[in-house]
Short mmCIF file of C-alpha atoms in Angstrom, two decimals:
data_model
loop_
_atom_site.label_atom_id
_atom_site.label_comp_id
_atom_site.label_asym_id
_atom_site.label_seq_id
_atom_site.Cartn_x
_atom_site.Cartn_y
_atom_site.Cartn_z
CA UNK A 68 119.99 147.37 166.14
CA UNK A 69 122.39 147.08 163.31
CA UNK A 70 122.92 143.43 163.99
CA UNK A 71 119.12 142.91 163.68
CA UNK A 72 118.93 144.75 160.36
CA UNK A 73 121.81 142.73 159.03
CA UNK A 74 120.00 139.47 160.01
CA UNK A 75 116.81 140.66 158.32
CA UNK A 76 118.54 141.75 155.12
CA UNK A 77 120.34 138.33 155.04
CA UNK A 78 117.06 136.41 155.57
CA UNK A 79 115.33 138.53 152.90
CA UNK A 80 118.06 137.94 150.39
CA UNK A 81 118.11 134.28 150.98
CA UNK A 82 114.18 134.05 150.64
CA UNK A 83 114.47 136.06 147.45
CA UNK A 84 117.08 133.71 146.06
CA UNK A 85 114.89 130.58 146.97
CA UNK A 86 111.64 132.09 145.52
CA UNK A 87 113.01 133.79 142.30
CA UNK A 88 112.98 132.03 138.87
CA UNK A 89 116.06 130.87 137.46
CA UNK A 90 117.88 133.34 135.07
CA UNK A 91 116.81 133.62 131.56
CA UNK A 92 118.43 131.03 129.22
CA UNK A 93 119.06 128.51 132.01
CA UNK A 94 116.16 126.04 132.32
CA UNK A 95 115.90 123.43 134.73
CA UNK A 96 116.49 120.01 133.20
CA UNK A 97 113.34 117.83 132.81
CA UNK A 98 113.36 114.06 132.32
CA UNK A 99 116.46 112.25 131.29
CA UNK A 100 119.48 114.32 130.16
CA UNK A 101 120.20 114.17 126.37
CA UNK A 102 123.17 111.87 126.47
CA UNK A 103 120.93 109.21 127.98
CA UNK A 104 118.24 109.88 125.29
CA UNK A 105 120.91 109.48 122.68
CA UNK A 106 122.26 106.25 124.11
CA UNK A 107 118.66 104.85 124.37
CA UNK A 108 118.01 105.72 120.69
CA UNK A 109 121.25 104.08 119.55
CA UNK A 110 120.61 100.99 121.75
CA UNK A 111 117.12 100.36 120.32
CA UNK A 112 117.32 102.18 116.90
CA UNK A 113 120.80 101.34 115.59
CA UNK A 114 120.03 97.70 114.81
CA UNK A 115 117.01 98.46 112.63
CA UNK A 116 118.82 101.48 111.10
CA UNK A 117 121.82 99.21 110.21
CA UNK A 118 119.62 96.56 108.62
CA UNK A 119 117.70 99.09 106.54
CA UNK A 120 121.01 100.76 105.56
CA UNK A 121 122.50 97.34 104.52
CA UNK A 122 119.57 95.79 102.75
CA UNK A 123 117.72 98.63 101.30
CA UNK A 124 119.71 101.95 100.98
CA UNK A 125 123.10 100.46 100.04
CA UNK A 126 121.76 98.18 97.31
CA UNK A 127 119.69 101.10 95.86
CA UNK A 128 122.81 103.29 95.86
CA UNK A 129 124.97 100.47 94.26
CA UNK A 130 122.25 99.99 91.58
CA UNK A 131 122.09 103.68 90.77
CA UNK A 132 125.83 103.78 90.40
CA UNK A 133 126.13 100.68 88.35
CA UNK A 134 123.46 102.17 85.94
CA UNK A 135 126.06 104.72 84.80
CA UNK A 136 128.38 101.86 83.67
CA UNK A 137 128.32 99.14 80.98
CA UNK A 138 128.99 96.28 83.41
CA UNK A 139 128.74 92.82 81.91
CA UNK A 140 130.20 90.00 83.93
CA UNK A 141 130.78 87.98 80.84
CA UNK A 142 132.54 90.85 79.12
CA UNK A 143 134.88 92.83 81.39
CA UNK A 144 136.29 95.37 82.08
CA UNK A 145 133.59 97.73 83.30
CA UNK A 146 133.76 101.32 81.96
CA UNK A 147 131.81 104.46 82.92
CA UNK A 148 129.29 105.45 80.33
CA UNK A 149 127.36 108.36 82.03
CA UNK A 150 123.95 108.86 80.71
CA UNK A 151 124.17 106.54 77.70
CA UNK A 152 122.07 103.72 79.26
CA UNK A 153 119.28 106.14 80.03
CA UNK A 154 119.37 107.64 76.40
CA UNK A 155 119.36 104.11 75.18
CA UNK A 156 116.28 103.16 77.34
CA UNK A 157 114.16 105.99 75.87
CA UNK A 158 114.81 104.55 72.34
CA UNK A 159 114.49 100.79 73.42
CA UNK A 160 111.26 99.52 72.03
CA UNK A 161 111.46 96.47 74.42
CA UNK A 162 111.63 98.94 77.44
CA UNK A 163 108.94 101.24 75.98
CA UNK A 164 106.64 98.12 75.33
CA UNK A 165 107.16 96.93 78.94
CA UNK A 166 106.45 100.39 80.34
CA UNK A 167 103.12 100.45 78.26
CA UNK A 168 102.26 96.96 79.51
CA UNK A 169 103.05 97.85 83.08
CA UNK A 170 100.85 101.01 82.92
CA UNK A 171 98.00 98.98 81.52
CA UNK A 172 98.24 96.31 84.20
CA UNK A 173 98.52 98.94 86.95
CA UNK A 174 95.49 100.95 85.75
CA UNK A 175 93.28 97.78 85.42
CA UNK A 176 94.51 96.54 88.84
CA UNK A 177 93.91 99.93 90.54
CA UNK A 178 90.49 100.41 89.14
CA UNK A 179 89.10 96.98 89.17
CA UNK A 180 90.30 95.86 92.63
CA UNK A 181 89.06 99.12 94.26
CA UNK A 182 85.63 98.82 92.64
CA UNK A 183 85.21 95.02 93.30
CA UNK A 184 86.73 95.32 96.76
CA UNK A 185 84.28 98.01 97.79
CA UNK A 186 81.42 96.12 96.44
CA UNK A 187 82.43 92.87 98.25
CA UNK A 188 82.99 94.76 101.46
CA UNK A 189 79.57 96.38 101.41
CA UNK A 190 78.16 92.84 100.90
CA UNK A 191 80.16 91.43 103.80
CA UNK A 192 79.61 94.19 106.20
CA UNK A 193 77.36 92.14 108.33
CA UNK A 194 77.72 89.99 111.43
CA UNK A 195 77.59 86.27 111.54
CA UNK A 196 79.66 83.19 111.13
CA UNK A 197 78.88 82.91 107.42
CA UNK A 198 80.24 86.40 106.72
CA UNK A 199 83.35 85.80 108.85
CA UNK A 200 83.98 82.58 106.80
CA UNK A 201 83.60 84.55 103.54
CA UNK A 202 85.95 87.24 104.84
CA UNK A 203 88.55 84.58 105.30
CA UNK A 204 87.88 83.10 101.98
CA UNK A 205 88.41 86.44 100.06
CA UNK A 206 91.56 87.15 102.24
CA UNK A 207 93.25 83.74 101.54
CA UNK A 208 94.75 84.62 98.05
CA UNK A 209 96.59 87.60 99.58
CA UNK A 210 98.64 85.29 101.91
CA UNK A 211 99.48 82.84 99.10
CA UNK A 212 102.57 83.07 97.18
CA UNK A 213 102.33 84.89 93.76
CA UNK A 214 103.96 81.92 92.23
CA UNK A 215 101.47 79.52 93.73
CA UNK A 216 98.49 81.66 92.53
CA UNK A 217 100.05 81.87 88.96
CA UNK A 218 100.42 78.15 88.86
CA UNK A 219 96.79 77.58 89.95
CA UNK A 220 95.56 79.96 87.31
CA UNK A 221 97.81 78.48 84.70
CA UNK A 222 96.10 75.01 85.26
CA UNK A 223 92.73 76.69 84.85
CA UNK A 224 93.23 79.08 81.85
CA UNK A 225 95.76 76.97 79.76
CA UNK A 226 94.59 76.05 76.20
CA UNK A 227 93.76 72.40 77.51
CA UNK A 228 93.06 73.58 80.97
CA UNK A 229 89.95 73.23 83.20
CA UNK A 230 88.07 76.38 81.92
CA UNK A 231 88.42 75.58 78.27
CA UNK A 232 87.58 71.88 78.89
CA UNK A 233 84.20 73.12 80.41
CA UNK A 234 83.75 75.42 77.57
CA UNK A 235 84.20 72.71 75.01
CA UNK A 236 81.79 70.52 76.98
CA UNK A 237 79.19 73.24 76.59
CA UNK A 238 79.62 73.28 73.01
CA UNK A 239 82.17 76.01 72.33
CA UNK A 240 84.24 74.76 69.36
CA UNK A 241 87.22 77.25 69.70
CA UNK A 242 87.59 78.40 73.48
CA UNK A 243 89.66 81.71 73.85
CA UNK A 244 93.37 81.22 74.29
CA UNK A 245 93.49 83.09 77.62
CA UNK A 246 97.28 82.89 77.83
CA UNK A 247 98.21 82.13 74.22
CA UNK A 248 96.24 84.93 72.50
CA UNK A 249 98.34 88.02 72.27
CA UNK A 250 95.17 90.12 72.56
CA UNK A 251 94.06 88.52 75.64
CA UNK A 252 97.22 87.49 77.56
CA UNK A 253 97.95 90.82 79.07
CA UNK A 254 94.43 91.34 80.35
CA UNK A 255 94.46 87.82 81.81
CA UNK A 256 97.57 88.62 83.72
CA UNK A 257 95.97 91.75 85.05
CA UNK A 258 92.82 89.90 86.07
CA UNK A 259 94.91 87.32 88.06
CA UNK A 260 96.73 90.03 89.91
CA UNK A 261 93.46 91.80 90.63
CA UNK A 262 92.07 88.60 91.94
CA UNK A 263 94.95 88.01 94.39
CA UNK A 264 94.81 91.59 95.52
CA UNK A 265 90.95 91.63 95.99
CA UNK A 266 90.94 90.33 99.43
CA UNK A 267 93.40 93.02 100.72
CA UNK A 268 91.02 95.78 99.34
CA UNK A 269 88.03 94.17 100.94
CA UNK A 270 89.67 93.97 104.41
CA UNK A 271 90.79 97.70 104.23
CA UNK A 272 87.36 98.72 103.07
CA UNK A 273 85.68 96.66 105.88
CA UNK A 274 87.84 98.48 108.45
CA UNK A 275 86.71 101.80 106.93
CA UNK A 276 83.06 100.68 107.00
CA UNK A 277 83.45 99.78 110.72
CA UNK A 278 84.72 103.24 111.56
CA UNK A 279 81.50 104.96 110.07
CA UNK A 280 79.33 106.15 112.99
CA UNK A 281 76.06 104.30 113.13
CA UNK A 282 74.56 107.30 114.72
CA UNK A 283 75.01 109.34 111.45
CA UNK A 284 73.49 106.62 109.27
CA UNK A 285 70.48 106.26 111.67
CA UNK A 286 69.96 110.08 111.76
CA UNK A 287 70.12 110.11 107.84
CA UNK A 288 67.63 107.24 107.68
CA UNK A 289 65.23 108.90 110.01
CA UNK A 290 65.39 112.14 107.76
CA UNK A 291 64.29 109.99 104.88
CA UNK A 292 67.70 109.44 103.03
CA UNK A 293 67.82 106.35 101.13
CA UNK A 294 70.67 103.76 100.89
CA UNK A 295 72.34 105.36 97.89
CA UNK A 296 72.05 108.84 99.48
CA UNK A 297 73.41 107.52 102.73
CA UNK A 298 76.35 105.86 100.89
CA UNK A 299 77.06 109.06 98.72
CA UNK A 300 77.04 111.60 101.49
CA UNK A 301 78.23 109.70 104.68
CA UNK A 302 79.76 106.31 103.89
CA UNK A 303 81.81 107.20 100.82
CA UNK A 304 83.49 110.36 102.21
CA UNK A 305 84.55 108.62 105.28
CA UNK A 306 86.03 105.80 103.29
CA UNK A 307 88.54 108.25 101.87
CA UNK A 308 91.52 106.98 104.02
CA UNK A 309 90.76 103.36 102.91
CA UNK A 310 90.71 104.40 99.21
CA UNK A 311 94.18 106.10 99.72
CA UNK A 312 95.77 103.04 101.30
CA UNK A 313 94.20 100.68 98.58
CA UNK A 314 95.21 102.94 95.70
CA UNK A 315 98.88 103.29 96.84
CA UNK A 316 99.41 99.80 97.45
CA UNK A 317 97.74 98.69 94.23
CA UNK A 318 99.92 101.09 92.35
CA UNK A 319 103.03 99.62 93.79
CA UNK A 320 101.93 96.17 93.26
CA UNK A 321 101.17 96.83 89.63
CA UNK A 322 104.56 98.41 88.90
CA UNK A 323 106.44 95.55 90.47
CA UNK A 324 104.55 92.69 88.81
CA UNK A 325 106.92 89.90 87.93
CA UNK A 326 106.06 86.53 89.35
CA UNK A 327 102.84 86.21 87.46
CA UNK A 328 104.37 87.15 84.19
CA UNK A 329 107.21 84.72 84.55
CA UNK A 330 105.04 81.74 85.48
CA UNK A 331 102.04 82.37 83.23
CA UNK A 332 103.47 83.77 79.97
CA UNK A 333 107.24 84.22 80.27
CA UNK A 334 106.76 87.58 78.66
CA UNK A 335 104.77 86.36 75.71
CA UNK A 336 103.03 85.12 73.75
CA UNK A 337 105.32 86.49 70.95
CA UNK A 338 107.87 89.07 71.79
CA UNK A 339 107.19 91.13 74.95
CA UNK A 340 103.34 90.87 74.69
CA UNK A 341 103.02 90.77 78.36
CA UNK A 342 106.44 91.84 79.61
CA UNK A 343 106.51 94.32 82.38
CA UNK A 344 109.31 96.58 83.63
CA UNK A 345 110.21 94.24 86.48
CA UNK A 346 110.19 91.30 84.08
CA UNK A 347 112.49 93.15 81.67
CA UNK A 348 114.80 94.20 84.46
CA UNK A 349 115.38 90.57 85.54
CA UNK A 350 115.74 89.33 82.10
CA UNK A 351 118.19 92.02 81.07
CA UNK A 352 120.30 91.86 84.13
CA UNK A 353 120.43 88.03 84.85
CA UNK A 354 119.78 86.50 81.47
CA UNK A 355 121.56 88.82 79.13
CA UNK A 356 124.16 89.70 81.76
CA UNK A 357 123.76 93.46 80.91
CA UNK A 358 124.09 94.45 84.52
CA UNK A 359 124.68 98.14 83.85
CA UNK A 360 121.92 98.53 81.36
CA UNK A 361 119.57 96.57 83.76
CA UNK A 362 120.53 98.69 86.63
CA UNK A 363 119.65 101.81 84.75
CA UNK A 364 116.29 100.27 83.90
CA UNK A 365 115.75 99.47 87.59
CA UNK A 366 116.68 102.99 88.61
CA UNK A 367 114.15 104.52 86.15
CA UNK A 368 111.50 102.03 87.46
CA UNK A 369 112.23 103.18 90.98
CA UNK A 370 111.98 106.88 90.07
CA UNK A 371 108.54 106.18 88.23
CA UNK A 372 107.06 104.20 90.93
CA UNK A 373 108.16 106.85 93.57
CA UNK A 374 106.75 109.88 91.49
CA UNK A 375 103.56 108.03 90.74
CA UNK A 376 103.02 107.03 94.41
CA UNK A 377 103.77 110.31 95.96
CA UNK A 378 101.49 112.24 93.36
CA UNK A 379 98.68 109.76 94.10
CA UNK A 380 99.24 110.12 97.77
CA UNK A 381 99.05 113.88 97.69
CA UNK A 382 96.04 113.97 95.61
CA UNK A 383 94.09 111.52 97.74
CA UNK A 384 95.30 113.16 100.98
CA UNK A 385 94.06 116.46 99.48
CA UNK A 386 90.80 114.83 98.77
CA UNK A 387 90.58 113.62 102.38
CA UNK A 388 91.01 117.05 103.64
CA UNK A 389 88.46 118.43 101.34
CA UNK A 390 85.85 116.02 102.34
#
């Protein structure tokens, strides 16, 4: 009798140990162990991280550090000057003028490219070979080099270029100096950059239009809503993500405009009429050999671009959430 009770007690204890959950704080491992995940991450992620560190983060850190010195390869040695370069920047009329020109170009580019890009996208939001061909035509300038685009427009807009030759043939005695007139040159540069980025905005807006549910538009049309009403209350709110992408990309493009200025006007006509921050950084660093001062200028440009981009992104994301 005692032996039977002993066997039953032993069997019950084994059954309880099999069916009971593991003690608190001790979870059964799921999937691969952590060392294997870490090894997998290092295997696939380390090359990209090393390249990013070597070619992005490290140069930025070196530029920021150089901005606190008076480094000039033609006039060694290099000394630490602290914030002197940044104090001089705020008093430098060349830099403030370049900042004003950059803001002007960026504002024109952001507004005009968004408006024209949306208008063209609405016109091309149809099916057919012709519309597919037109989409390719509008996107072609985006894949071209900025230098190539600038050279083409320089041949068109020069004082003796194609456009002025046509205007003279039409009886215009004094055609505008698109690139030689100080009052027009900056706006001409902004127009050329807008023309090149137009295709990008068109493609993004076309993708946004393709995501608009046709059922909503058909239901609104059945309820008697006109085209303008449907666009205002259905299409435009659903294009908020496309507007965010385009705006941020255009802001960055405007702030880093350099190639077009270098090829079209070389910062002129006159002194700094079309000079942008990027153009001023390159000229100060590589032409004048003031590497420390140019590095401070580049650092300040990086901060301005980052702040403006983050603020714009937050405002537009908040607008997306509200819509």
